[in-house]
Amino acid sequence: MYNLSLSVSDECKKRVEKLLIVILESKICCYDRCKLRICKFIVNKLLSSDENGNINIEVQSKCCDIILQDDAYVENILKSKLLEDLMKKNELVALELIFWKIKKDVENFTPENGTSACVVDNISATWKELSLMVTKRIQQLNCTNNCVLDSMLVLVDKIMDKIVKFKMKMSQKLFIGRSFDMEFFPEPEFIVSLLLFINAHLGNCKTRLPHTVFVKILSKTPLSSNTSNIEIIFHLIAYPFLTLFYKTNNELPLNLLGKCDKKEARVCLKEIYKHLALFQENKSSALRNVCEFMLVLESKLGNSINDINRHNLELNFLRIFTDVYTKGSGQLQVILVKYLSIIISYLKNLDFVPKLLLHTCDNQSIVENVIEALPNAVCVLCSNYVRITTWSSIDNKLNINYNCVKCNFMKASDDNLVKKDISNFHIDQNPFVTSEVIENRANNIDLKEILKSVWKFSTSINVSILKTFVKVLPSLSNHINTFHTIENTRVWIRYAGHEDQSVRKGFVQVFCSVLTSCQENEVIPRSTKEEILELCLNQLFKFAKNSLQHSNFELQDTLLETVDAITELKVKPIPLECIKIFLYFIMIPTSNYPAIAENYLLELAKKHNTKPLLLYGRYRREICQYLVDLCAINQALVSYTMKKSLEHISIVLGYLNAKDFVCKENSYLVPYLVSLIVLMPDVLDLIKETADLSEIEQGELLASNYGGIFLYLFLNKSEKEFKDCMKYIEAKTLMTASVLRKRNFKVILNELLLNFHEKRERVLVALRLLASEDTDGEVMNIKRIPDYLQPRFLGVLQYFDTKLFAKKQVLLSLAEIFKFMGPKRIVPFRFKIIAMLRTALNLNYSNFPELNCNVWDAFVRNCDIESLGGQLAMIFVSLLPLVEIYPFKINNIFSYLILQNENHLKDYIADLFFLLDYKVAPEIHNMVRKYMQKFEQLNFQQKMQYLMKYLSHETNEVKIHALKYVKEIIKENRSELDTMILGYNGMDITVVNLLEILTVGCREKDRSLKLACGECIGELGGIEPSHLPRKYAETQSFTFFITEDVFVVNSLQELIRALQAEKNTTIMDRFALAIQETLKIYGIGPETSSPKHSIWKQFPQAHKELMVPFLSSRYTIGQTPEPMQASPIFGSTVGNTFQTWSQNWTCLLISAIKTDKKKLLEVCLPSMKQCHRTLMHFLPHIVLHSLLEGSPNDFKKCYDEFAAVINSFEHPNDFLDDQFEVVAPSTSTNRFNQTSQAATSKGLKKSHCMKVIFILLDFLERWIREWQWQRGANGRDDDNYKKIYLFLTRFCKLQLAKCSFRYGEYSRALMYLEDYITNNQQELDKNLHFLAKIYAQLDEPDAVSGVSALRNREPTIEQRILELEVSGKLSDAVACYEQIPHPLKLKHLQVILILSNVNVSGHYFKSVCSLGAYTLLLRFG
C-alpha cells in the first residue's frame, strides 16, 4: 500500500491506482479480508485528511461499496463523527455512509394501513440531520468574499443524484407491489429556501446563475419532494417557451401550495422569472431540459402526480412540441425526434403522433435522425413494451430504454416471462435499474397515416437514408398490418439487389425477421401471405440470375447470405426455392462462391432436421427439372457435359458421383431433357450421354420412361413441340406412340388424373386418346369417359393414396373427379374414398383444412345419398374436428345430409347422437333430437341395449362417444344397474354382453378407446365373477384345411373386419389385396355361374357391397419376402421382438407349404403383419399345413421353434428380469429405469410368444381329437394324423406344465401335469409339491391338503410354508421362515416383505443383500 501523503509522480500514481482497482474488483474469496482492510485504510485517510484530491474518484467509490458490507464499521464512523465534519472532509464518502444509514432506517419502516406516502424526516434521524444541515447552509450563505452559489448547487445536485439512486435500489427490494411516495425535502419550504438563496445571490454577487445545475435540481425535485407544485417547476424549466402560453409575465403562476409564507413566495417567484428572462437561454437547451424533465416523470420514480396537474402538464408539453415540429428549426426538431419514444410513452393523447411524423419527415435535413428514432417509436406506439430505467454513472443522469415485447421478446409467451427476463437483466447487469411492462395504447391511432409518412423514405436515392430505413422494416412489419401488401413488398424486396453493398448487408440482417412477421401474422389472409412469399422468392431468384449473368461477385455474396437467412423458416415453398437458387450458384460457371452455396445447401437440410438426400426426395421432380435446365445452359455456354455439370451437386445431394445420380434418377431427368430438344437441339447429346451413363441403349431409355415423357410434353408443351418430340421418340425406339402408351398405361392414367384440377381440358383430351386406343380406335365421347374409368378407378384411388402426404394437388383433383364421375360410379368405391379422406384429414389437417372441407363436400354431393346411410356416423365423426375452424362449410355438409335428405337417411339420423355434444347449427341439433326422442323414452335396460350396437361400430370414434353415453347412463341409473347385476334370475344378459365388449375394447390399439372402456368398467364397479352366468362355447364346425368353405368364409369375415377397423389407407390396401385374391382364387362372386356362388350368398348385404369393388380391382403384391434361414428364429437377431419373430416365422412356415395353398397365404401375409388378430386366424392352419406338406427338415425347424420358446423359461437370469417386471414398480434412477425398460420388453416378448405357442398346441390337439371323432379308429392310420400326433408327442408334458406355471397359465399347467402323471405313475411322488403349488395358485386349499395327504414322507419347510399360507395361517408361516437356512431364495422375498411384522422383514435384510437384491427389497417395501 502506498502513503497518500507521499509525493509521487503522476505516472506512478496512475499505475498504483490501476493495480488497486484490479484488487478491489477481484472476485477471489481469499482476497476479501485484504480488500476490506485496504478500503478501511483509504476511507480513514479520506475522512481524516484534507488532501482528498490525491485519490482517484473511482477508487473512492469502490472503497465505499466494499466498506458498506461491514455494518459495524460504518455505524462506528457515523457515531464517532458529526455529519457536517464528514461532509467537509469528503462529500462522496460521507454521502455513501449517510444513505447507507437511511436505507437501513427505511427498510425497518412499517407503514400504517392506508398510508401512501412516507416522510423520510420522520423515519431517519440521519437524513433529518443532513436535511437541516443543507437548509441551514443555504440560508446562511452569502457572497461577500467568494461566490459559493455554484458549489452549493453542486452539493444539492449530488444529494439529488443519491436520492435517485437510492429510490431505484429501494424500488427493487422494498414496497414490492405497493405504491409509496418518499418525501425527502419538505415542499414548498425547500423550493422557497432555494429560490431565496438564488435571488439573494443574484442581487449581491456578480457571478451569473449556473443555469444548468439549477435546472437539473428542479428536474429532480419530483423525485425528492411531493408534487403539488409541479406546474411551477415546469414553468421554471420551460421559461423560454412560456410565450406560447402567456402574453405577459403577469399571467405567470405565482401561487405555491403548501406551508410557506405566500407573500414571500410570490415575490421570490417574480424575481426568479425576471432573472430567467435576463438569462436568455437558447431554445435548444430549453427544449432538451423540457424533454429531460419529461424523462424524469416518465421514469415513474417520482412521487405521484394528481390527475389535474398531469393533465395540465400534458397540455403544456403538447403546446411546446407542436410549436417545435410545425415552426421550429431543424436543430429543435432533431432534439424532439431524439426524445420521440419518451414523448409517445408519457403522453396519453397520441393523436399528434401522425402529424409530428408527417412534418418531421418533410424536413430533409433531419431525415436520418427521424428514421433512426422510428423503430423504437413504432414499438412504443403500437405494441406492449417494457420500460427500462437506468442510471448512467458516466453522465450522472437517468436513461430510459424501451424493449418491445414483440420485437425483443418474441419467444416469450406471456408478460410473466417478459418480466422474468427483465428482472434477470437488471439484477445481473446493473443495480440501478427499474422496469415495468406497459400495455399497448394505440388502438385508435391511424397507423396507415404513419406508414404513409414513413414510406416516402423507401424510395430515396440517398444510400445513407436507405441504410437507416432498412433497420425500420422489422418494427413496421411487426406492428403495422398494412405494411404487408404486394405493393410495399415490391419496394422493400428490391433492397436485396440494391447496387450498394452496405444496403444489401443491412437488408440481410432484417429480411428473415420481416418475412417471419408476415407469415406468423394471424390477421393477414393466407392468400396474401403466399403472394408476398412468392414475390420475395421470385425476386431473389431474379437477382441471382442477374448476378451470375453479369459476374457481379459482391451481389452474389450478399444474395447467398440473404437466401440462407430465410432457410430456417419452415414454410412450404421456401426450401425448394432456396435449393433452386443454391443450385444456380453451385452449377453455373460464373458463380464465384460454389463451395459456399454447397455448404448453405447442407445447412438447409440440417435446419429442417433431415439429410440432403431425403430433402432431395421431397422435391425430386422439381429439382431434376432445375438440374436439366442448368445442364442445358452449361452445355450451350461452355460445352459442359452432363457429367461435368453434375459433378459436385450429385455428391452434395448424397450420391457417389454423377454417374450414380443419373443411373438412379434418369426416369425424372429424361422427360425434361426430351422437352428441350426442339428449342435446343444440342440437348440430344445430353440424352445420349444419359443413356451411356445409365449403361442402356438410347431407345430403351426413352421407351422405359415414355410415361413421364408423354405426360410432361402433353400437359405442358404446345402441340407442335409435342409432335416433334414424339417423332424423335418413335424414331429412336422403333415403336409407335400407341404401343408405347399401352406399355406405360398405368403411369399415364394415374398422373393424368392427378392433374385433373389444374389442366382439366388437356387431361380429357388425353383420356379420349387413351380410351380410343384401348377400344381399337373407337371414337370416345367425353360423356363415356367416366364409364371407361370406372373399372380402373380403384387403382387410381390407390395411386392417389400414395401421394396424399405430400401433394395438395391430390385433394384438388379428387374433388373435380368426384363431380366428373357422377354418383352411380362413385358408390362402389365409397368405403375406399371415405377411408382415404379420413387419412387425408390426419395428414393434411393443419395445412389444408379448407381444402379437406371442399373434398368432403364434393364427395357427399356426388355420391348416391342412400348408399351413405351405413357410413353416416363415420362421415360426421370424421368432420367434427373441422367444425370449430370452418363452421359454415361443415354445417353446410351436415345440413345437406340430414336436413335436405332427411327422407333418404331418416333411419340413420339417430346414429348421430354424439352431435348433441358439439357446437353445430341449431337446426341440426333439433333434427338429431327429433330422432333421439324414442331413445329418451326407453328405460335403462332398453337404452343399454340400444347403445350396444354402437359399442361394436367399425369406427373407433363412434365407439368412444357411445362409451361416454353408457358411462353417463350408468351414473344416472345406479339402482337399476344393481338390480340387473343382482337380479333373482342372475345377471342380466345386457350387462354380460357389455362386460364382454369392454374387455375386448381394452385390448384394442387405440389408446383413447382403451381409456374409455376402462372408465366404463370403473363406473360399473367390481363384479363378483360368481355372478356371471356360465358361458358355453358355441357349437361350430371344425375346419381341418384352409381349402374348406367354412375357413374361406371365416377368413373373408376377418379380413373385412380388419379393413373396416383400419384408419390408414396404405394398410387398408393390404387387407384389400387379401380379399381380392381370396375371391379370385376360390372363384367367389355374385354371378350364379361363379364356382363358389354359395359362399357369396352367406355374407350380409353390407359385406357384399364392400367386396364388389375387389372383384375387378387390380391390387398386386410388390415383393414376396424371402424366408429367414435362421432356425430357430426366436432369440436370433431376426426374432428379437414379438412382431419380428411372429412375422419372420410365419414367412418361414409358408415357404414350407408346397401346394397351391401357398399362393393364398403369401398374398395374405402383408395383412397378417398389420393385425395380430388376423395373424392368429391364419397361423394355426399355416403351422398345420407346414407340418403336413413340409419336408422332414421343415418338420424339424417347426419343432425347434416351439422348443426354443418353451425352453426359454428355464434361464434363471431372464427369470429374475421378469420378476422385476411382474412385481416391482419403476424407480426414479435413470440407470435402473433403463434396465427396467429392457426387462419389460424381454418379459413381454416371452409371454406373448408363449401364448402363441399354447394356442397352436391347443389347435393341433383339437385337430387330433376332431380327426379321430369324425373318422373313428381308421383315422389313426392316416398319414396326416400320424404327422401331427408324432409332432405333439415330442413335447414333454411336465416341461409344458412348468412353462405354463411360469407364465401364469395355472389351469393349463394342471392339465399338462395331470396328463404327465397319468402316463408316468411312478413320477407322482416327485411332483406332488409342484401339484400343490398349482392348486395354491388356483386358490384351492382343499386340493393342497389332499396333495399333502398323499405324501409318504415328512414335508419339507417349503412345503409346510405353502400349506400354511394357503390356509391363511401367516403367523405360523413366519415361524417356518425363521428355520429356512441362509441365503433365502428370491421366490420367498415377496411373501416375507408383505407381512405386517416389520421386525421379521428386517431379520432377513442380510439375506436379501446377499442375493444382490437390495433394490428389489426397496421396491417391494
Coordinates of C-alpha atoms in Angstrom, one line a residue, residues 838-1187:
R838 CA -60.1 -39.7 -43.3
T839 CA -56.4 -40.3 -43.9
A840 CA -56.1 -37.0 -45.6
L841 CA -57.7 -35.3 -42.6
N842 CA -54.9 -36.7 -40.4
L843 CA -52.1 -36.0 -42.8
N844 CA -53.1 -32.6 -44.2
Y845 CA -55.3 -31.3 -41.4
S846 CA -53.0 -28.4 -40.3
N847 CA -52.0 -27.5 -43.9
F848 CA -55.2 -27.6 -45.9
P849 CA -58.3 -27.7 -43.6
E850 CA -60.4 -25.7 -46.0
L851 CA -59.4 -28.0 -48.9
N852 CA -60.4 -31.0 -46.9
C853 CA -63.8 -29.5 -46.3
N854 CA -64.2 -28.9 -50.1
V855 CA -63.3 -32.5 -50.9
W856 CA -65.7 -34.0 -48.4
D857 CA -68.4 -31.7 -49.7
A858 CA -67.8 -32.8 -53.3
F859 CA -67.9 -36.4 -52.2
V860 CA -71.2 -36.3 -50.3
R861 CA -72.9 -34.3 -53.0
N862 CA -71.7 -36.6 -55.8
C863 CA -72.4 -39.9 -54.2
D864 CA -75.8 -41.7 -54.1
I865 CA -77.2 -40.4 -50.9
E866 CA -79.0 -43.5 -49.8
S867 CA -75.8 -45.6 -50.0
L868 CA -74.2 -43.3 -47.4
G869 CA -76.7 -44.3 -44.7
G870 CA -74.5 -47.0 -43.1
Q871 CA -71.5 -44.7 -43.2
L872 CA -73.3 -41.6 -41.9
A873 CA -71.9 -41.7 -38.4
M874 CA -68.4 -42.3 -39.7
I875 CA -68.7 -39.2 -42.0
F876 CA -70.0 -37.0 -39.3
V877 CA -67.5 -38.1 -36.7
S878 CA -64.6 -37.6 -39.2
L879 CA -65.6 -34.0 -39.9
L880 CA -66.2 -32.9 -36.3
P881 CA -62.6 -31.7 -35.8
L882 CA -63.1 -29.1 -38.5
V883 CA -66.3 -27.7 -37.0
E884 CA -64.5 -25.0 -35.0
I885 CA -62.3 -23.9 -37.8
Y886 CA -64.8 -23.9 -40.7
P887 CA -68.2 -24.0 -39.0
F888 CA -70.1 -22.6 -42.1
K889 CA -68.7 -25.2 -44.5
I890 CA -69.1 -28.2 -42.2
N891 CA -72.6 -27.2 -41.2
N892 CA -73.5 -27.0 -44.9
I893 CA -72.3 -30.5 -45.4
F894 CA -74.3 -31.7 -42.3
S895 CA -77.4 -29.8 -43.5
Y896 CA -77.2 -31.3 -46.9
L897 CA -77.0 -34.8 -45.5
I898 CA -79.7 -34.8 -42.8
L899 CA -81.9 -31.7 -43.5
Q900 CA -82.1 -31.7 -47.3
N901 CA -82.0 -35.5 -47.5
E902 CA -83.9 -36.4 -44.3
N903 CA -86.3 -38.8 -46.2
H904 CA -83.4 -40.8 -47.6
L905 CA -81.4 -41.1 -44.3
K906 CA -84.0 -40.9 -41.6
D907 CA -83.2 -44.5 -40.5
Y908 CA -79.7 -43.4 -39.7
I909 CA -80.0 -39.9 -38.1
A910 CA -80.4 -41.4 -34.6
D911 CA -76.8 -42.7 -35.1
L912 CA -75.6 -39.1 -34.8
F913 CA -76.4 -38.9 -31.0
F914 CA -72.9 -37.6 -30.4
L915 CA -73.6 -34.4 -32.3
L916 CA -75.5 -33.0 -29.3
D917 CA -72.2 -32.5 -27.5
Y918 CA -70.7 -30.3 -30.3
K919 CA -71.4 -26.7 -31.4
V920 CA -73.2 -27.2 -34.7
A921 CA -76.1 -25.3 -36.2
P922 CA -79.2 -25.3 -34.1
E923 CA -81.4 -26.8 -36.8
I924 CA -79.0 -29.8 -37.0
H925 CA -79.3 -30.2 -33.2
N926 CA -83.1 -30.1 -33.5
M927 CA -83.1 -32.7 -36.2
V928 CA -81.0 -35.1 -34.2
R929 CA -83.1 -34.5 -31.1
K930 CA -86.2 -35.3 -33.1
Y931 CA -84.9 -38.8 -33.9
M932 CA -83.5 -39.3 -30.4
Q933 CA -86.9 -38.8 -28.8
K934 CA -87.6 -42.6 -29.0
F935 CA -84.3 -43.2 -27.2
E936 CA -85.1 -40.8 -24.4
Q937 CA -88.4 -42.6 -23.7
L938 CA -86.7 -46.0 -23.2
N939 CA -86.0 -47.4 -19.8
F940 CA -82.4 -48.0 -18.6
Q941 CA -82.1 -51.6 -19.9
Q942 CA -83.5 -50.7 -23.3
K943 CA -81.1 -47.7 -23.5
M944 CA -78.2 -50.0 -22.8
Q945 CA -79.4 -52.5 -25.4
Y946 CA -79.8 -49.6 -27.9
L947 CA -76.3 -48.3 -27.4
M948 CA -74.8 -51.8 -27.6
K949 CA -74.7 -51.7 -31.4
Y950 CA -72.6 -48.5 -31.3
L951 CA -70.1 -50.2 -29.0
S952 CA -69.4 -52.6 -31.8
H953 CA -69.2 -49.9 -34.5
E954 CA -66.4 -50.2 -37.1
T955 CA -65.3 -46.6 -36.3
N956 CA -63.4 -46.1 -33.0
E957 CA -64.6 -42.5 -32.6
V958 CA -68.2 -43.7 -32.6
K959 CA -67.4 -46.4 -30.1
I960 CA -65.7 -43.8 -27.8
H961 CA -68.8 -41.5 -28.0
A962 CA -71.1 -44.4 -27.2
L963 CA -68.9 -45.4 -24.3
K964 CA -69.2 -41.9 -22.9
Y965 CA -73.0 -42.1 -23.1
V966 CA -73.0 -45.5 -21.5
K967 CA -70.9 -44.2 -18.6
E968 CA -73.3 -41.2 -18.0
I969 CA -76.4 -43.5 -18.2
I970 CA -74.8 -45.9 -15.6
K971 CA -74.1 -42.9 -13.3
E972 CA -77.7 -41.7 -13.5
N973 CA -79.2 -45.2 -13.1
R974 CA -77.1 -46.8 -10.4
S975 CA -80.1 -48.6 -8.7
E976 CA -81.4 -50.1 -11.9
L977 CA -77.9 -51.3 -12.7
D978 CA -77.6 -53.1 -9.3
T979 CA -80.9 -54.8 -10.0
M980 CA -79.7 -56.0 -13.4
I981 CA -76.5 -57.4 -11.8
L982 CA -78.1 -58.9 -8.6
G983 CA -81.4 -59.9 -10.1
Y984 CA -83.3 -63.1 -9.0
N985 CA -82.6 -64.8 -12.3
G986 CA -79.0 -63.9 -12.3
M987 CA -77.0 -61.2 -14.1
D988 CA -78.9 -59.6 -17.0
I989 CA -77.5 -60.6 -20.4
T990 CA -77.1 -56.9 -21.3
V991 CA -74.6 -56.4 -18.6
V992 CA -72.8 -59.6 -19.5
N993 CA -72.6 -58.5 -23.2
L994 CA -71.4 -55.1 -22.0
L995 CA -68.6 -56.6 -19.9
E996 CA -67.5 -58.7 -22.8
I997 CA -67.4 -55.7 -25.2
L998 CA -65.5 -53.6 -22.7
T999 CA -63.0 -56.4 -22.0
V1000 CA -62.4 -56.8 -25.8
G1001 CA -62.1 -53.0 -26.1
C1002 CA -59.3 -52.8 -23.5
R1003 CA -57.2 -54.9 -25.9
E1004 CA -57.5 -52.5 -28.8
K1005 CA -54.6 -50.5 -30.1
D1006 CA -56.4 -47.1 -29.8
R1007 CA -55.4 -45.6 -26.5
S1008 CA -58.5 -43.3 -26.3
L1009 CA -60.7 -46.3 -26.8
K1010 CA -59.0 -48.3 -24.1
L1011 CA -59.2 -45.4 -21.7
A1012 CA -63.0 -45.0 -22.4
C1013 CA -63.5 -48.8 -21.9
G1014 CA -61.6 -48.6 -18.6
E1015 CA -63.7 -45.7 -17.4
C1016 CA -66.9 -47.6 -18.1
I1017 CA -65.5 -50.6 -16.3
G1018 CA -64.7 -48.4 -13.4
E1019 CA -68.2 -47.0 -13.4
L1020 CA -69.6 -50.5 -13.3
G1021 CA -67.6 -51.3 -10.3
G1022 CA -66.2 -54.6 -9.2
I1023 CA -68.4 -57.5 -10.2
E1024 CA -68.1 -60.8 -8.4
P1025 CA -67.2 -63.5 -11.0
S1026 CA -69.6 -65.9 -9.5
H1027 CA -72.5 -63.6 -10.5
L1028 CA -71.5 -64.1 -14.2
P1029 CA -73.5 -66.9 -15.9
R1030 CA -71.8 -69.9 -17.2
K1031 CA -70.6 -69.3 -20.8
Y1032 CA -70.8 -72.3 -23.1
A1033 CA -68.7 -72.3 -26.3
E1034 CA -70.9 -72.1 -29.4
T1035 CA -71.1 -75.3 -31.4
Q1036 CA -69.0 -74.6 -34.5
S1037 CA -67.8 -77.0 -37.1
F1038 CA -64.1 -77.5 -37.0
T1039 CA -62.1 -76.8 -40.2
F1040 CA -59.3 -79.2 -40.9
F1041 CA -57.8 -77.5 -44.0
I1042 CA -57.8 -74.0 -45.4
T1043 CA -59.5 -75.2 -48.7
E1044 CA -62.8 -75.8 -46.8
D1045 CA -65.6 -73.3 -47.4
V1046 CA -66.0 -72.6 -43.7
F1047 CA -62.4 -71.5 -43.4
V1048 CA -62.8 -69.3 -46.5
V1049 CA -65.9 -67.6 -45.1
N1050 CA -64.3 -67.0 -41.7
S1051 CA -61.1 -65.6 -43.4
L1052 CA -63.1 -63.2 -45.5
Q1053 CA -65.1 -62.0 -42.5
E1054 CA -61.9 -61.5 -40.5
L1055 CA -60.3 -59.5 -43.4
I1056 CA -63.4 -57.4 -43.8
R1057 CA -63.4 -56.7 -40.1
A1058 CA -59.8 -55.6 -40.1
L1059 CA -60.3 -53.5 -43.2
Q1060 CA -63.2 -51.6 -41.6
A1061 CA -61.3 -51.1 -38.4
E1062 CA -58.2 -49.7 -40.0
K1063 CA -57.7 -45.9 -40.5
N1064 CA -54.5 -45.9 -42.6
T1065 CA -55.4 -46.3 -46.2
T1066 CA -52.0 -47.8 -47.1
I1067 CA -52.6 -50.6 -44.5
M1068 CA -56.2 -51.0 -45.7
D1069 CA -54.8 -51.8 -49.2
R1070 CA -53.1 -54.8 -47.7
F1071 CA -56.3 -56.2 -46.4
A1072 CA -58.0 -55.3 -49.8
L1073 CA -55.3 -57.3 -51.6
A1074 CA -56.0 -60.3 -49.4
I1075 CA -59.8 -60.1 -50.0
Q1076 CA -59.3 -59.6 -53.8
E1077 CA -57.0 -62.6 -54.1
T1078 CA -59.3 -64.8 -51.9
L1079 CA -62.3 -64.0 -54.1
K1080 CA -60.2 -64.7 -57.2
I1081 CA -58.6 -67.9 -56.1
Y1082 CA -61.8 -69.6 -54.9
G1083 CA -64.0 -68.2 -57.6
I1084 CA -66.4 -66.3 -55.3
G1085 CA -68.8 -63.9 -56.9
P1086 CA -72.4 -62.7 -57.2
E1087 CA -72.9 -64.4 -60.5
T1088 CA -74.7 -67.7 -60.3
S1089 CA -72.1 -69.1 -62.6
S1090 CA -69.3 -68.5 -60.1
P1091 CA -67.8 -71.7 -58.8
K1092 CA -68.4 -70.6 -55.2
H1093 CA -71.5 -68.6 -55.5
S1094 CA -72.9 -70.4 -52.5
I1095 CA -70.2 -68.8 -50.3
W1096 CA -71.1 -65.4 -51.7
K1097 CA -74.7 -65.8 -50.5
Q1098 CA -73.6 -66.5 -46.9
F1099 CA -72.4 -62.9 -46.4
P1100 CA -74.6 -60.0 -45.3
Q1101 CA -75.5 -57.2 -47.7
A1102 CA -73.1 -54.7 -46.2
H1103 CA -70.2 -57.1 -46.7
K1104 CA -71.3 -57.9 -50.3
E1105 CA -71.3 -54.1 -51.1
L1106 CA -67.8 -53.8 -49.6
M1107 CA -66.4 -56.8 -51.6
V1108 CA -67.9 -55.8 -55.0
P1109 CA -65.1 -53.4 -56.0
F1110 CA -62.5 -56.1 -55.2
L1111 CA -64.0 -58.4 -57.9
S1112 CA -62.5 -56.1 -60.5
S1113 CA -59.6 -54.4 -58.6
R1114 CA -56.0 -55.0 -59.6
Y1115 CA -54.0 -54.9 -56.4
T1116 CA -50.7 -56.6 -56.7
I1117 CA -48.1 -57.6 -54.1
G1118 CA -44.9 -55.6 -54.5
Q1119 CA -42.4 -58.2 -53.4
T1120 CA -42.7 -61.5 -51.6
P1121 CA -40.3 -61.5 -48.6
E1122 CA -37.6 -64.1 -48.6
P1123 CA -37.9 -66.7 -45.8
M1124 CA -35.3 -66.4 -43.0
Q1125 CA -32.6 -69.1 -43.0
A1126 CA -32.0 -68.8 -39.2
S1127 CA -33.6 -71.6 -37.1
P1128 CA -34.8 -71.2 -34.6
I1129 CA -35.8 -67.6 -35.2
F1130 CA -36.8 -67.0 -31.6
G1131 CA -33.9 -65.3 -29.8
S1132 CA -31.9 -64.6 -33.0
T1133 CA -31.3 -61.1 -34.5
V1134 CA -34.3 -61.5 -36.8
G1135 CA -36.6 -62.5 -33.9
N1136 CA -35.6 -60.1 -31.1
T1137 CA -39.2 -58.7 -30.8
F1138 CA -42.5 -60.4 -30.8
Q1139 CA -43.5 -58.7 -34.0
T1140 CA -40.4 -59.6 -36.0
W1141 CA -40.5 -63.2 -34.5
S1142 CA -44.1 -63.8 -35.5
Q1143 CA -43.7 -62.2 -39.0
N1144 CA -40.5 -64.0 -39.9
W1145 CA -41.6 -67.3 -38.5
T1146 CA -44.9 -67.1 -40.4
C1147 CA -42.9 -66.4 -43.6
L1148 CA -40.7 -69.4 -42.9
L1149 CA -43.7 -71.7 -42.3
I1150 CA -45.4 -70.5 -45.5
S1151 CA -42.3 -71.3 -47.5
A1152 CA -42.6 -74.9 -46.3
I1153 CA -46.1 -75.4 -47.9
K1154 CA -45.7 -76.9 -51.3
T1155 CA -49.2 -76.8 -52.8
D1156 CA -51.3 -74.1 -54.4
K1157 CA -52.4 -73.1 -50.8
K1158 CA -49.1 -71.2 -50.6
K1159 CA -50.3 -68.6 -53.2
L1160 CA -53.3 -67.5 -51.0
L1161 CA -51.2 -67.4 -47.8
E1162 CA -48.5 -65.3 -49.5
V1163 CA -51.0 -62.6 -50.6
C1164 CA -52.5 -62.6 -47.1
L1165 CA -49.1 -62.3 -45.4
P1166 CA -49.0 -58.4 -45.6
S1167 CA -52.3 -58.2 -43.8
M1168 CA -51.1 -60.7 -41.1
K1169 CA -48.1 -58.3 -40.5
Q1170 CA -50.5 -55.5 -39.7
C1171 CA -53.0 -57.2 -37.4
H1172 CA -52.3 -59.7 -34.7
R1173 CA -55.9 -60.9 -34.7
T1174 CA -55.7 -61.7 -38.4
L1175 CA -52.3 -63.4 -37.9
M1176 CA -53.8 -65.7 -35.2
H1177 CA -56.7 -66.6 -37.5
F1178 CA -54.3 -67.9 -40.2
L1179 CA -51.3 -69.0 -38.1
P1180 CA -52.7 -72.3 -36.7
H1181 CA -53.6 -73.5 -40.2
I1182 CA -50.2 -72.4 -41.6
V1183 CA -48.5 -74.4 -38.9
L1184 CA -50.7 -77.4 -39.7
H1185 CA -50.1 -77.3 -43.4
S1186 CA -46.3 -76.8 -43.0
L1187 CA -46.2 -79.9 -40.8

